[in-house]
Amino acid sequence: MEKFYSQLLENNKEWARATVEKDPTFFEELSKIQNPPVFWIGCADSRVPANQIVGAKPGDVFVHRNIANMVVHSDMNMLSVLDYAVTVLKVKHVVVCGHYGCGGVATAMSNKHVGIVDNWISHIKDSYRFHKKELDAIEDYQARYDRFVELNVKEQVLNLAETFIIQKAWSEGVPVHIHGWAYSLTTGLVNDLDCTIKNNEMLRELDRFDI
Ligand code: CO
């Protein structure tokens, strides 16, 4: 068997052993219930592992990942995970974590045709269109790329706030906060984009549902 692959299973045995050694009831306790305070929507990129970069333990973070951390209103997968996280698990924070150097975002800034993923990338291109004036004015490609990563995250935060799921939670007094972050692959640091939405008063009038 390929060495890297078989090593993964060895690593798992060692991790489980060491975890029990440190805390004998760790798995037993965790298997009873999950009560994560955070729901994470991140990029599928292998270099942005949700739990690891924020030092979270198993049970801390409910995770959904896709190409370029998108919140697409007709994506049943995302909506199902979001609804479970907010309505059932009652998470306190939803974090959209994008990252600089995102391949999905770079593709959206190009005319590249990849295949079926083109349809997904089109949603990212929409984010560009919403901020075309600001982005087109940035001459330096790297600076424009970085800014687009940030603006795309902000759009997804807004997309979340526009969902019935989030607005229903707010209307019931559930204090769920939606945050936008951009992670740097080169420093390992998170840039809090300071675009937190806490209630529907922060939305355009037209985006507020009568609930
Ligand atoms: Co990415």
Short mmCIF file of C-alpha atoms and ligand atoms in Angstrom, two decimals:
data_model
loop_
_atom_site.label_atom_id
_atom_site.label_comp_id
_atom_site.label_asym_id
_atom_site.label_seq_id
_atom_site.Cartn_x
_atom_site.Cartn_y
_atom_site.Cartn_z
CA MET A 1 0.00 0.00 0.00
CA GLU A 2 1.13 3.50 -0.73
CA LYS A 3 3.15 4.72 2.23
CA PHE A 4 1.47 8.10 2.70
CA TYR A 5 -1.97 6.52 2.70
CA SER A 6 -1.18 3.70 5.13
CA GLN A 7 0.55 6.21 7.38
CA LEU A 8 -2.78 8.05 7.75
CA LEU A 9 -4.32 5.02 9.42
CA GLU A 10 -1.26 4.62 11.63
CA ASN A 11 -1.51 8.29 12.59
CA ASN A 12 -5.15 7.81 13.50
CA LYS A 13 -4.35 4.95 15.87
CA GLU A 14 -1.65 7.03 17.52
CA TRP A 15 -3.91 10.10 17.81
CA ALA A 16 -6.74 8.09 19.39
CA ARG A 17 -4.30 6.45 21.81
CA ALA A 18 -2.66 9.73 22.85
CA THR A 19 -6.02 11.47 23.24
CA VAL A 20 -7.34 8.78 25.58
CA GLU A 21 -4.06 8.82 27.49
CA LYS A 22 -4.52 12.56 28.14
CA ASP A 23 -8.25 12.36 28.83
CA PRO A 24 -9.62 8.83 29.37
CA THR A 25 -13.28 9.87 28.89
CA PHE A 26 -12.71 12.20 25.91
CA PHE A 27 -14.39 10.07 23.24
CA GLU A 28 -17.01 8.68 25.58
CA GLU A 29 -18.16 12.19 26.59
CA LEU A 30 -17.98 13.61 23.07
CA SER A 31 -19.96 10.70 21.61
CA LYS A 32 -23.00 11.58 23.74
CA ILE A 33 -23.76 15.00 22.28
CA GLN A 34 -22.35 17.75 20.09
CA ASN A 35 -22.75 21.35 21.12
CA PRO A 36 -20.50 23.38 18.81
CA PRO A 37 -20.58 27.17 19.36
CA VAL A 38 -19.32 27.84 15.84
CA PHE A 39 -20.44 27.00 12.32
CA TRP A 40 -17.67 27.35 9.76
CA ILE A 41 -18.10 27.88 6.03
CA GLY A 42 -14.68 27.62 4.46
CA CYS A 43 -12.88 26.86 1.23
CA ALA A 44 -12.23 23.23 0.31
CA ASP A 45 -8.52 24.15 -0.05
CA SER A 46 -6.36 21.59 1.77
CA ARG A 47 -4.26 24.35 3.32
CA VAL A 48 -7.10 25.90 5.31
CA PRO A 49 -8.15 23.24 7.86
CA ALA A 50 -10.92 24.78 9.98
CA ASN A 51 -10.19 23.36 13.43
CA GLN A 52 -6.42 23.49 13.21
CA ILE A 53 -5.97 27.16 12.36
CA VAL A 54 -8.11 28.34 15.29
CA GLY A 55 -6.89 25.74 17.77
CA ALA A 56 -10.35 24.18 18.13
CA LYS A 57 -11.00 20.71 19.48
CA PRO A 58 -13.32 18.02 18.07
CA GLY A 59 -16.86 19.12 18.95
CA ASP A 60 -16.08 22.86 18.74
CA VAL A 61 -16.72 23.62 15.09
CA PHE A 62 -19.50 22.48 12.75
CA VAL A 63 -18.00 22.62 9.27
CA HIS A 64 -19.11 23.09 5.68
CA ARG A 65 -16.53 23.59 2.95
CA ASN A 66 -16.76 24.17 -0.78
CA ILE A 67 -14.80 25.89 -3.53
CA ALA A 68 -14.23 29.52 -2.47
CA ASN A 69 -16.45 29.34 0.65
CA MET A 70 -19.62 30.25 -1.22
CA VAL A 71 -23.14 30.70 0.12
CA VAL A 72 -25.34 29.92 -2.88
CA HIS A 73 -29.02 30.36 -2.13
CA SER A 74 -30.10 27.27 -4.06
CA ASP A 75 -27.37 24.99 -2.67
CA MET A 76 -29.36 22.36 -0.75
CA ASN A 77 -26.20 20.95 0.78
CA MET A 78 -25.17 24.29 2.30
CA LEU A 79 -28.76 25.14 3.31
CA SER A 80 -29.20 21.80 5.05
CA VAL A 81 -25.98 22.17 7.02
CA LEU A 82 -26.81 25.80 7.84
CA ASP A 83 -30.30 24.94 9.02
CA TYR A 84 -29.04 22.12 11.21
CA ALA A 85 -26.30 24.32 12.66
CA VAL A 86 -28.57 27.28 13.41
CA THR A 87 -31.96 25.72 14.13
CA VAL A 88 -30.97 22.50 15.87
CA LEU A 89 -27.45 23.00 17.23
CA LYS A 90 -28.07 26.69 17.91
CA VAL A 91 -24.55 27.85 17.12
CA LYS A 92 -23.65 31.33 18.38
CA HIS A 93 -21.33 32.27 15.53
CA VAL A 94 -21.24 31.57 11.82
CA VAL A 95 -17.85 32.25 10.27
CA VAL A 96 -17.27 32.57 6.54
CA CYS A 97 -13.54 32.03 6.20
CA GLY A 98 -12.03 32.81 2.81
CA HIS A 99 -8.33 32.83 2.13
CA TYR A 100 -5.84 34.86 0.14
CA GLY A 101 -4.44 32.86 -2.74
CA CYS A 102 -7.78 31.13 -3.33
CA GLY A 103 -7.76 29.21 -6.62
CA GLY A 104 -11.52 29.57 -7.06
CA VAL A 105 -11.29 33.33 -6.73
CA ALA A 106 -8.33 33.47 -9.14
CA THR A 107 -10.29 31.43 -11.70
CA ALA A 108 -13.23 33.81 -11.35
CA MET A 109 -10.85 36.66 -12.27
CA SER A 110 -9.86 34.89 -15.47
CA ASN A 111 -11.50 33.62 -18.65
CA LYS A 112 -10.38 30.08 -17.90
CA HIS A 113 -12.80 27.29 -18.83
CA VAL A 114 -12.34 24.32 -16.52
CA GLY A 115 -15.49 22.21 -16.89
CA ILE A 116 -18.50 21.68 -14.69
CA VAL A 117 -16.92 23.89 -12.02
CA ASP A 118 -17.43 26.85 -14.40
CA ASN A 119 -21.02 26.98 -13.14
CA TRP A 120 -19.85 27.31 -9.56
CA ILE A 121 -17.21 29.87 -10.49
CA SER A 122 -19.97 31.97 -12.10
CA HIS A 123 -21.29 32.71 -8.60
CA ILE A 124 -17.87 34.11 -7.68
CA LYS A 125 -17.87 36.16 -10.88
CA ASP A 126 -21.17 37.66 -9.68
CA SER A 127 -19.36 38.87 -6.55
CA TYR A 128 -16.84 40.58 -8.83
CA ARG A 129 -19.62 42.28 -10.76
CA PHE A 130 -21.10 43.71 -7.54
CA HIS A 131 -17.73 45.34 -6.75
CA LYS A 132 -16.47 45.91 -10.27
CA LYS A 133 -15.89 49.62 -9.83
CA GLU A 134 -13.69 49.23 -6.76
CA LEU A 135 -11.85 46.18 -8.08
CA ASP A 136 -11.20 47.45 -11.60
CA ALA A 137 -9.65 50.58 -10.08
CA ILE A 138 -6.91 48.51 -8.41
CA GLU A 139 -4.11 48.28 -10.96
CA ASP A 140 -1.85 45.83 -9.17
CA TYR A 141 -3.08 42.28 -9.82
CA GLN A 142 -2.05 40.90 -6.42
CA ALA A 143 -3.74 43.75 -4.57
CA ARG A 144 -6.88 43.34 -6.68
CA TYR A 145 -6.86 39.57 -6.08
CA ASP A 146 -6.49 40.04 -2.29
CA ARG A 147 -9.27 42.61 -2.20
CA PHE A 148 -11.56 40.38 -4.23
CA VAL A 149 -10.99 37.54 -1.74
CA GLU A 150 -12.16 39.90 1.03
CA LEU A 151 -15.15 41.30 -0.88
CA ASN A 152 -16.25 37.80 -1.88
CA VAL A 153 -16.28 36.79 1.80
CA LYS A 154 -18.37 39.87 2.63
CA GLU A 155 -20.85 38.95 -0.10
CA GLN A 156 -21.22 35.47 1.40
CA VAL A 157 -21.81 36.95 4.87
CA LEU A 158 -24.59 39.01 3.32
CA ASN A 159 -25.94 35.97 1.48
CA LEU A 160 -26.19 34.16 4.82
CA ALA A 161 -28.02 37.05 6.45
CA GLU A 162 -30.47 37.02 3.55
CA THR A 163 -31.53 33.44 4.27
CA PHE A 164 -34.82 32.63 5.93
CA ILE A 165 -32.88 30.32 8.26
CA ILE A 166 -30.80 33.11 9.80
CA GLN A 167 -33.62 35.66 9.84
CA LYS A 168 -35.95 33.19 11.56
CA ALA A 169 -33.35 32.61 14.27
CA TRP A 170 -33.01 36.37 14.80
CA SER A 171 -36.78 36.80 14.96
CA GLU A 172 -36.86 34.18 17.72
CA GLY A 173 -34.21 36.05 19.67
CA VAL A 174 -31.38 33.62 18.94
CA PRO A 175 -28.22 35.77 19.04
CA VAL A 176 -26.40 34.29 16.06
CA HIS A 177 -23.61 36.48 14.70
CA ILE A 178 -22.24 36.13 11.17
CA HIS A 179 -18.59 36.96 10.64
CA GLY A 180 -16.25 37.26 7.66
CA TRP A 181 -12.58 36.31 7.78
CA ALA A 182 -9.72 36.05 5.31
CA TYR A 183 -6.90 33.66 6.13
CA SER A 184 -3.35 34.15 4.91
CA LEU A 185 -1.60 31.06 3.55
CA THR A 186 1.75 32.79 3.93
CA THR A 187 1.47 33.88 7.59
CA GLY A 188 -1.17 31.52 8.98
CA LEU A 189 -3.02 34.53 10.35
CA VAL A 190 -6.72 35.35 10.09
CA ASN A 191 -7.78 38.84 9.04
CA ASP A 192 -11.13 39.65 10.67
CA LEU A 193 -12.88 41.64 7.94
CA ASP A 194 -15.04 43.47 10.47
CA CYS A 195 -18.28 42.81 8.59
CA THR A 196 -20.21 41.06 11.37
CA ILE A 197 -23.99 41.02 10.95
CA LYS A 198 -26.02 40.54 14.15
CA ASN A 199 -29.60 41.35 13.19
CA ASN A 200 -31.80 42.05 10.20
CA GLU A 201 -31.72 45.79 10.83
CA MET A 202 -28.28 45.64 9.25
CA LEU A 203 -29.86 44.43 5.99
CA ARG A 204 -31.40 46.33 3.13
CA GLU A 205 -35.12 46.75 3.67
CA LEU A 206 -35.88 44.58 0.66
CA ASP A 207 -33.85 41.67 2.06
CA ARG A 208 -35.81 41.50 5.31
CA PHE A 209 -38.48 38.82 5.46
CA ASP A 210 -41.76 39.38 7.27
CA ILE A 211 -41.39 36.74 9.95
CO CO B 1 -9.81 28.57 -1.90
#
